[in-house]
PDB file of C-alpha atoms and ligand atoms in Angstrom:
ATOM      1  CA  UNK M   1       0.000   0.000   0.000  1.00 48.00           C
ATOM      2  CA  UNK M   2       1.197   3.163  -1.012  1.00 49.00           C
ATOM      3  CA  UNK M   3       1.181   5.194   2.541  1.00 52.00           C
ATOM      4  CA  UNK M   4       2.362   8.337   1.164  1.00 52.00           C
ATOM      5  CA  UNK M   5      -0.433   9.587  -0.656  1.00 51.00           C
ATOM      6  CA  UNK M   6      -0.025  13.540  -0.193  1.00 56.00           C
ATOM      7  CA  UNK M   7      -3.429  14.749   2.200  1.00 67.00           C
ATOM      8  CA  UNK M   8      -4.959  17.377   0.456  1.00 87.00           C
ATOM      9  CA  UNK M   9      -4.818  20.858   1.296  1.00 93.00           C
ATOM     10  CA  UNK M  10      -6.875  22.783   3.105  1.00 95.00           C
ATOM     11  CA  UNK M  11      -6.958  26.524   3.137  1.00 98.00           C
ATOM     12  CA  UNK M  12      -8.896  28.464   5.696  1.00 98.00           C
ATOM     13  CA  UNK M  13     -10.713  31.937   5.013  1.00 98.00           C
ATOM     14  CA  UNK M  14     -12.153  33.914   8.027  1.00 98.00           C
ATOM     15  CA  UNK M  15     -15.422  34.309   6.786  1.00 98.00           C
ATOM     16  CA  UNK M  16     -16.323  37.035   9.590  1.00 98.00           C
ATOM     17  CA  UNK M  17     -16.662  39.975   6.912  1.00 97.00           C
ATOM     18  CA  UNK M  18     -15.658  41.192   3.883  1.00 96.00           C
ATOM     19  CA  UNK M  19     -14.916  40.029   0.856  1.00 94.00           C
ATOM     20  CA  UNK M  20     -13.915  36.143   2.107  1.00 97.00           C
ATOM     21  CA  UNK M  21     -16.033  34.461  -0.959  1.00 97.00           C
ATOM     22  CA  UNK M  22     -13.897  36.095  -3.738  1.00 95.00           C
ATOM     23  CA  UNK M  23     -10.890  33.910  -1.724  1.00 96.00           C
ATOM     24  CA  UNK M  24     -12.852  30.459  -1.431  1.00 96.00           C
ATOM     25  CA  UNK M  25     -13.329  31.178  -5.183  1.00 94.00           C
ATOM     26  CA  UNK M  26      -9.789  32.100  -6.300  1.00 94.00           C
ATOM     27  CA  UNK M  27      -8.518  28.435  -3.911  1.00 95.00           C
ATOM     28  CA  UNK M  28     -11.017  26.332  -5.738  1.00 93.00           C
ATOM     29  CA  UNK M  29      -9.338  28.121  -9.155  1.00 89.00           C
ATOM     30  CA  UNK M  30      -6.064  26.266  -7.912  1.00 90.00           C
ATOM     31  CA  UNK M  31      -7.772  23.826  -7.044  1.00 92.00           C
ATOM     32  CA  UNK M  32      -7.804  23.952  -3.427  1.00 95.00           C
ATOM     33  CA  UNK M  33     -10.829  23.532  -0.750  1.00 93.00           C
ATOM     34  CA  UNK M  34     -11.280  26.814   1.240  1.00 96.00           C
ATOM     35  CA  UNK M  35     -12.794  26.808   4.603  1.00 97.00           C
ATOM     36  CA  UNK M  36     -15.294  29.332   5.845  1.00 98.00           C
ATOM     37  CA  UNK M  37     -13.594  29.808   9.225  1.00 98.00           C
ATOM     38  CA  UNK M  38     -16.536  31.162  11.902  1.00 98.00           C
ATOM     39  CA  UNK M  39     -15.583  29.703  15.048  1.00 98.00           C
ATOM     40  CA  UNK M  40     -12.916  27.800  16.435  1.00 98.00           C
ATOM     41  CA  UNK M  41     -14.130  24.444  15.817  1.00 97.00           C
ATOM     42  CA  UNK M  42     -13.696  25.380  12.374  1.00 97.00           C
ATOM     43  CA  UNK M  43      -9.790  25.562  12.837  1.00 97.00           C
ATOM     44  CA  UNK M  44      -9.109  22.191  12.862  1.00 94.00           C
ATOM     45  CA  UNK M  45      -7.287  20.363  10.248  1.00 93.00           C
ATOM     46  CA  UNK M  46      -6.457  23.522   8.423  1.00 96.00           C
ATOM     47  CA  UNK M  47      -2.753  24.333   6.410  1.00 96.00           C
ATOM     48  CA  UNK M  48      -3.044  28.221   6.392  1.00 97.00           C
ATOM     49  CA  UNK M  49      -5.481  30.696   6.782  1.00 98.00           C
ATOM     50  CA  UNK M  50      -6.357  33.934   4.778  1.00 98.00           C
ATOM     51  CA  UNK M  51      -7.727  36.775   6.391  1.00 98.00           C
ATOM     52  CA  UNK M  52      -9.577  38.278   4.140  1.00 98.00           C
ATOM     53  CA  UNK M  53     -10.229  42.387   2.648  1.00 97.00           C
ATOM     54  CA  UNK M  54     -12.875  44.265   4.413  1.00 96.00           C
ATOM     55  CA  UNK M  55     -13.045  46.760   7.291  1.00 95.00           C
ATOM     56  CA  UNK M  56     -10.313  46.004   9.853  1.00 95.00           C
ATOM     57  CA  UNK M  57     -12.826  47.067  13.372  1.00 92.00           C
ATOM     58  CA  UNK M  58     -15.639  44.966  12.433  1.00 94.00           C
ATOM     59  CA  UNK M  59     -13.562  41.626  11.540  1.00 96.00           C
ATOM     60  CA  UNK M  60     -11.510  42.345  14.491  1.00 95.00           C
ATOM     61  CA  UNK M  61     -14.345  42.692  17.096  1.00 94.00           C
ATOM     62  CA  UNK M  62     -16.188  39.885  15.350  1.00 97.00           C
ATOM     63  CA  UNK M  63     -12.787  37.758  15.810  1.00 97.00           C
ATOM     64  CA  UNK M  64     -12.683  38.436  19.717  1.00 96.00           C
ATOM     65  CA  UNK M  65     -16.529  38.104  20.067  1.00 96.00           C
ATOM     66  CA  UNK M  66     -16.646  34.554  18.460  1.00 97.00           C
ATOM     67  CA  UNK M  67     -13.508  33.631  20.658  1.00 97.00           C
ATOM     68  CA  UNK M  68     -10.933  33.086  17.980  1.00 98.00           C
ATOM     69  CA  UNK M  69      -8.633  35.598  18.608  1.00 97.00           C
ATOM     70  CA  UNK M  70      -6.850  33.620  21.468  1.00 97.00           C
ATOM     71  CA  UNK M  71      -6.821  30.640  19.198  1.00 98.00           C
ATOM     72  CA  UNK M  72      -5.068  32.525  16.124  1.00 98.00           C
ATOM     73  CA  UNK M  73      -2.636  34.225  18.045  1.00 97.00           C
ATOM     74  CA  UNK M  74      -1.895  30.725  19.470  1.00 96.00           C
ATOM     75  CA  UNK M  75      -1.310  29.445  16.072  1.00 96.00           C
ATOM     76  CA  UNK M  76       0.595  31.854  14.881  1.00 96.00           C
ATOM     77  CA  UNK M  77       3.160  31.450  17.490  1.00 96.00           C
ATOM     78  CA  UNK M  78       3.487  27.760  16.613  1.00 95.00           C
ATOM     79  CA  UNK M  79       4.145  28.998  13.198  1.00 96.00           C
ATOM     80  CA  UNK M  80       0.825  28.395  11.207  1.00 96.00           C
ATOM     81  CA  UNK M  81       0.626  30.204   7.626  1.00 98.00           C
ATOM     82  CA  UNK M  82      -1.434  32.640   7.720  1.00 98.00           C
ATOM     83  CA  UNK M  83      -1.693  35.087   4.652  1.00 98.00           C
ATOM     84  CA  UNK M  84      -3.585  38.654   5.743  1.00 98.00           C
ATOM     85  CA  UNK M  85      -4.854  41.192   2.350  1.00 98.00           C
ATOM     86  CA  UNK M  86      -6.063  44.605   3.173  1.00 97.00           C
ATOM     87  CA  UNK M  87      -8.051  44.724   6.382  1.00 96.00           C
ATOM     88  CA  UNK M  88      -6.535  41.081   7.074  1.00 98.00           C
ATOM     89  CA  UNK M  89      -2.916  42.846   6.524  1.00 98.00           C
ATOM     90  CA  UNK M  90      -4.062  45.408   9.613  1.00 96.00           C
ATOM     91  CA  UNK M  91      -5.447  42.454  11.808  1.00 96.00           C
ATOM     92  CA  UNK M  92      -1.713  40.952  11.937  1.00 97.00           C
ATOM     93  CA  UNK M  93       0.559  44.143  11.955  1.00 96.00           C
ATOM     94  CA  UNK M  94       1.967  44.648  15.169  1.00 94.00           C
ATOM     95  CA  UNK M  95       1.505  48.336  15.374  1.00 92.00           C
ATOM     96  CA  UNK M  96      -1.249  50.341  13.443  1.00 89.00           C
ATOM     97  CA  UNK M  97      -1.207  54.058  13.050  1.00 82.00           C
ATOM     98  CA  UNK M  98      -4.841  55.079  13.824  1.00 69.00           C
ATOM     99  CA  UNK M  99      -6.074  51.887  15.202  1.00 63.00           C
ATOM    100  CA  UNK M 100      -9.749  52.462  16.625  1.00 64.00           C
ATOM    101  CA  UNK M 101      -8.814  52.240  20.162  1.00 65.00           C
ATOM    102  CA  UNK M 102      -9.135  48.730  21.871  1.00 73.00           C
ATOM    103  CA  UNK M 103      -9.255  47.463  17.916  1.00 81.00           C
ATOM    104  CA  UNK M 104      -9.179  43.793  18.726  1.00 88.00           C
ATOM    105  CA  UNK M 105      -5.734  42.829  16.730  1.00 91.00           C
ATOM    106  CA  UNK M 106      -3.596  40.007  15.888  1.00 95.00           C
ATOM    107  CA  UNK M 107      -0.776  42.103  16.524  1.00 90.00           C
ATOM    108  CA  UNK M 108       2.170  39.438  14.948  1.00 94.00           C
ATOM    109  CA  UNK M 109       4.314  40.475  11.988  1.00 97.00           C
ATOM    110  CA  UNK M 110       6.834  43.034  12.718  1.00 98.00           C
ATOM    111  CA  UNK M 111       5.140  45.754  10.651  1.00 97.00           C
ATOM    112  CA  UNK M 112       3.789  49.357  10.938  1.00 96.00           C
ATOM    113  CA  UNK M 113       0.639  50.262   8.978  1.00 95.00           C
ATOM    114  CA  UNK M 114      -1.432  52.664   8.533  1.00 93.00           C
ATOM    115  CA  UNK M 115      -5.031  52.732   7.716  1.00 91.00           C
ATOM    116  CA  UNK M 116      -6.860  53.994   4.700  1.00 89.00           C
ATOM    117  CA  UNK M 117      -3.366  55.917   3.362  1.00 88.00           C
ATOM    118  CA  UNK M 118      -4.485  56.473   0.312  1.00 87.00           C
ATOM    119  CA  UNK M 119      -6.311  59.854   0.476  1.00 79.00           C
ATOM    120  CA  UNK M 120      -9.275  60.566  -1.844  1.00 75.00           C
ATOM    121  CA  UNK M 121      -8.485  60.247  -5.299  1.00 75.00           C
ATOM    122  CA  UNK M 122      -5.927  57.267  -5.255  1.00 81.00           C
ATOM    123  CA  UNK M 123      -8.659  55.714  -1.799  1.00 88.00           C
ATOM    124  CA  UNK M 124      -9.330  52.724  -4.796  1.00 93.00           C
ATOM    125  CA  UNK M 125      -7.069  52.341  -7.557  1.00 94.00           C
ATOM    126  CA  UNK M 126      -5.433  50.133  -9.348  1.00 95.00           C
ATOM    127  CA  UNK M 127      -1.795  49.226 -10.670  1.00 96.00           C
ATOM    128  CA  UNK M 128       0.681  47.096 -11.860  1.00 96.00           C
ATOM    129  CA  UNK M 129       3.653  45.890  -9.380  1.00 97.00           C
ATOM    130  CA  UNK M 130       6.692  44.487  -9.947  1.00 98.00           C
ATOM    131  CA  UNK M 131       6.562  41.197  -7.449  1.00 98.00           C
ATOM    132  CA  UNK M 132      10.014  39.960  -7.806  1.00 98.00           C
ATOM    133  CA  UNK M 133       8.898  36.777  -5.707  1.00 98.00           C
ATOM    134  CA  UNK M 134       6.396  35.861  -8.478  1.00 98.00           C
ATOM    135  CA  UNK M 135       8.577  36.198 -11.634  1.00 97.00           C
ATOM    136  CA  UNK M 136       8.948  39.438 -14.325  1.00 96.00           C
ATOM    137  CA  UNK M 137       5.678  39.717 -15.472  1.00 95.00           C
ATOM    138  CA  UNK M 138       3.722  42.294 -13.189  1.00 96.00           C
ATOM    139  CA  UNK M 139       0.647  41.649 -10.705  1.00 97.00           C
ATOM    140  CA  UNK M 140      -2.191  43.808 -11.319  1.00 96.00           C
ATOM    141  CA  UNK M 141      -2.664  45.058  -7.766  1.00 97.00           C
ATOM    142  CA  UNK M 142      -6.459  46.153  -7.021  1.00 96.00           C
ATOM    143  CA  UNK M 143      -6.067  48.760  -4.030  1.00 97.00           C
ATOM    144  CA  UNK M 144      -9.559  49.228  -2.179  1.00 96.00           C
ATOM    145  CA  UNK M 145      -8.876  52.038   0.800  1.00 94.00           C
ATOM    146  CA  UNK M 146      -5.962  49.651   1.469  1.00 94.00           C
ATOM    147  CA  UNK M 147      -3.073  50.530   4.137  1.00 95.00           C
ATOM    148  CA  UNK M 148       0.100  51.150   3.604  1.00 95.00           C
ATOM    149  CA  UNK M 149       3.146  49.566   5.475  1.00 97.00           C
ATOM    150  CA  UNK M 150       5.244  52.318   6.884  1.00 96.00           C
ATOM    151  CA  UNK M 151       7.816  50.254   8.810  1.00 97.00           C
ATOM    152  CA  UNK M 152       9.304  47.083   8.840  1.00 98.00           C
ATOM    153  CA  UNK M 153      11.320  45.009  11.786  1.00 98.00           C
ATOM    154  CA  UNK M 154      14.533  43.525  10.031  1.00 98.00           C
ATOM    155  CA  UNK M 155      12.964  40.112   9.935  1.00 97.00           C
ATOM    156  CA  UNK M 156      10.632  41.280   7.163  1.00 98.00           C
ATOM    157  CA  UNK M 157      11.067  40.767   3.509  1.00 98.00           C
ATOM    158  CA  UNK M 158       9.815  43.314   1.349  1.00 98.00           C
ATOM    159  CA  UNK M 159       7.783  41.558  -1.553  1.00 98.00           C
ATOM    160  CA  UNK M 160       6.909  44.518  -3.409  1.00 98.00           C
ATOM    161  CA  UNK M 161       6.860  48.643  -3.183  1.00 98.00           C
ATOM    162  CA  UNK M 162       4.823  50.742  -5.497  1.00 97.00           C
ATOM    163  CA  UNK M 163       6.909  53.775  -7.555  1.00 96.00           C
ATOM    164  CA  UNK M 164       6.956  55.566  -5.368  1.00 95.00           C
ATOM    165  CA  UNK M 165       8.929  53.389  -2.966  1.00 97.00           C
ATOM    166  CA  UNK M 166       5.587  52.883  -0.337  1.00 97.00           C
ATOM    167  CA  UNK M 167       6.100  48.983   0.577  1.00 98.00           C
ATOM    168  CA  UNK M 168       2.356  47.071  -0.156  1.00 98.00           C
ATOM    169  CA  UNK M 169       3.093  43.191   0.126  1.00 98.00           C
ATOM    170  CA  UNK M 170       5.249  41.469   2.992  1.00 98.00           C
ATOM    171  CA  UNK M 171       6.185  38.351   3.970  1.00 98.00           C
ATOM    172  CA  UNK M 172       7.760  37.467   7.632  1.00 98.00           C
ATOM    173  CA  UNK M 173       8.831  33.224   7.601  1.00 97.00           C
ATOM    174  CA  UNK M 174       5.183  31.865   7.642  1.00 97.00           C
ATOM    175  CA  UNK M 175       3.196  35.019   7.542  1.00 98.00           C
ATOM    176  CA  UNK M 176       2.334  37.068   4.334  1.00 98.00           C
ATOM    177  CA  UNK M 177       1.007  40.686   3.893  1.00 98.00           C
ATOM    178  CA  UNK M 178      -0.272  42.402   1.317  1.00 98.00           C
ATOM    179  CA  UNK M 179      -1.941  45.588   1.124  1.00 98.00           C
ATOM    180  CA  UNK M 180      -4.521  44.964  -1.984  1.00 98.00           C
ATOM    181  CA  UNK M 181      -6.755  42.531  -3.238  1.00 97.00           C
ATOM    182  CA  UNK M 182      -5.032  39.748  -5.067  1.00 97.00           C
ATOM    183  CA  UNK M 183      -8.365  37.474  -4.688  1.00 95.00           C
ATOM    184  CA  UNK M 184      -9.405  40.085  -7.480  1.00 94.00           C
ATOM    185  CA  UNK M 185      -6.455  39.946  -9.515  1.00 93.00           C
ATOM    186  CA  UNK M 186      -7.037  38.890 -13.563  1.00 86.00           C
ATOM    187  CA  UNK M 187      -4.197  38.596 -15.981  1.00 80.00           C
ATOM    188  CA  UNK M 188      -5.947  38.724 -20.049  1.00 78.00           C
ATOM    189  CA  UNK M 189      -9.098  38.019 -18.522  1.00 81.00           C
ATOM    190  CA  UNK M 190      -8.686  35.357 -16.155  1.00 86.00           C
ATOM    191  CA  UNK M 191      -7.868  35.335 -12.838  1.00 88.00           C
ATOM    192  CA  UNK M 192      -3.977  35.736 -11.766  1.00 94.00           C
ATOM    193  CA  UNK M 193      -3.664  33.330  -8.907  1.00 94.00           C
ATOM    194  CA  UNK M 194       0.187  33.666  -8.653  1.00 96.00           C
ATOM    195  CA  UNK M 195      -0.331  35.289  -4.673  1.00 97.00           C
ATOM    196  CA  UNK M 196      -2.316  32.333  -3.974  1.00 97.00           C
ATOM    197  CA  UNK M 197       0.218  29.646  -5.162  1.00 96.00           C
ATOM    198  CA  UNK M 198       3.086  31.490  -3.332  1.00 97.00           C
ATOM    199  CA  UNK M 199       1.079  31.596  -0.401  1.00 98.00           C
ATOM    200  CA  UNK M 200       0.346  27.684  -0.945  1.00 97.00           C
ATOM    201  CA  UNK M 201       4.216  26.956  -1.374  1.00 96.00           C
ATOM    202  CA  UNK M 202       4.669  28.741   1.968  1.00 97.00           C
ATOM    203  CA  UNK M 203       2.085  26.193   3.513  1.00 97.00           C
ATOM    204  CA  UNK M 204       3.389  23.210   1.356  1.00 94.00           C
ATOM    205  CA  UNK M 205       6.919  24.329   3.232  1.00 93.00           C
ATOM    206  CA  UNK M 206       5.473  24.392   6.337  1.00 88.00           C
ATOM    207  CA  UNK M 207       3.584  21.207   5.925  1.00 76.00           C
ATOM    208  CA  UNK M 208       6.767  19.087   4.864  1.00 64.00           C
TER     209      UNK M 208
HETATM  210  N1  LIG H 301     -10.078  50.422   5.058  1.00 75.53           N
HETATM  211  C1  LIG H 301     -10.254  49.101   5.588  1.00 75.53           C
HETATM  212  C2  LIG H 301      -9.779  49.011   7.029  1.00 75.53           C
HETATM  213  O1  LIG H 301      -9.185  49.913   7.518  1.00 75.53           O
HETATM  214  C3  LIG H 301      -9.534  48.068   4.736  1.00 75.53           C
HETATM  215  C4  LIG H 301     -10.129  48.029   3.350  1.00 75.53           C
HETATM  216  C5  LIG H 301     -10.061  46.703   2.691  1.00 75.53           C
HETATM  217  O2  LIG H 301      -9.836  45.658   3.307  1.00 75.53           O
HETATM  218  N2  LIG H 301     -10.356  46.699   1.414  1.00 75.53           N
HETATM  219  O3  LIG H 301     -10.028  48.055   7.679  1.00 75.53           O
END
């Protein structure tokens, strides 16, 4: 019998609020299962987690109120992937700018944001990085009242700045950052789900 059958993957997505469907969709495009994450119970037997775009105070007090703060914190310190985009990104920083006070947080990667940076005209836009980490062509980055990362700790990679030299994805060993949407990401029409595969070979690594 042939014991080493690879188990399959199996992403979660905190599916508190926000825009946690677009995610489940863009995992089943690579052809992995994503888990609506609600409650604790809902933590077991997971890879990796994505904390998903929305508004930062809501999934954070939603987080505490369902009691899985504790639990994710606990993960993370026994070094669990966990990916955060936009208002996820904010959940794990370690410092935020003009956190709501008593924000409920994640407080983990070794980062400095700050909320809703981009000031009227450029609050949504979109543009095309250079992601070294995913090869030359660019990522089309969908920004939606994103943060910005104003500071990193000198365990923090840098994935990818826009011109202007403001830093927008992140990565930190097993936990990932980025600033904008890559759940809404297309490349010539169809979805470009080169964020989610590096995020899956960072739980593949982590799996063994
Ligand atoms: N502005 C939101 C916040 O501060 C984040 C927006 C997003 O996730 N698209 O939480």
């Amino acid at each position: 019998m042939d014991t080493d059958t690879p188990k399959k993957i199996r992403i979660g997505v905190l599916a508190l609020q926000g825009d946690f469907e677009a995610h489940i969709k863009a995992l089943a495009d690579v052809g992995v299962e994503g888990i609506a994450v609600r409650l604790p119970k809902h933590l077991a037997d997971l890879n990796g987690i994505i904390l998903p775009g929305g508004e930062s105070t809501a999934i954070g007090k939603l987080m505490k109120l369902y009691g899985l703060q504790e639990p994710l914190q606990q993960k993370i310190r026994e070094g669990f992937p966990l990916w955060g985009t936009c208002a996820g990104l904010i959940l794990l920083a370690s410092e935020t700018d003009n956190a709501l006070a008593g924000q409920p947080l994640l407080a983990s990667m070794h980062i400095r944001v700050r909320r809703n940076t981009f000031g009227s005209q450029r609050e949504s836009f979109e543009t095309d990085l250079s992601v070294p980490v995913l090869g030359e062509t660019p990522f089309h980055a969908v920004f939606i009242r994103g943060p910005s990362i104003e500071e990193v700790g000198p365990q923090v990679e840098v994935l990818a700045r826009l011109d202007d030299g403001t830093i927008v994805a992140v990565r930190e060993g097993h936990l990932l950052g980025t600033a904008f949407h890559p759940e809404l990401a297309q490349v010539a029409g169809h979805r470009d789900a080169r964020f989610h595969d590096y995020f899956l070979r960072i739980v593949q690594s982590v799996k063994g």
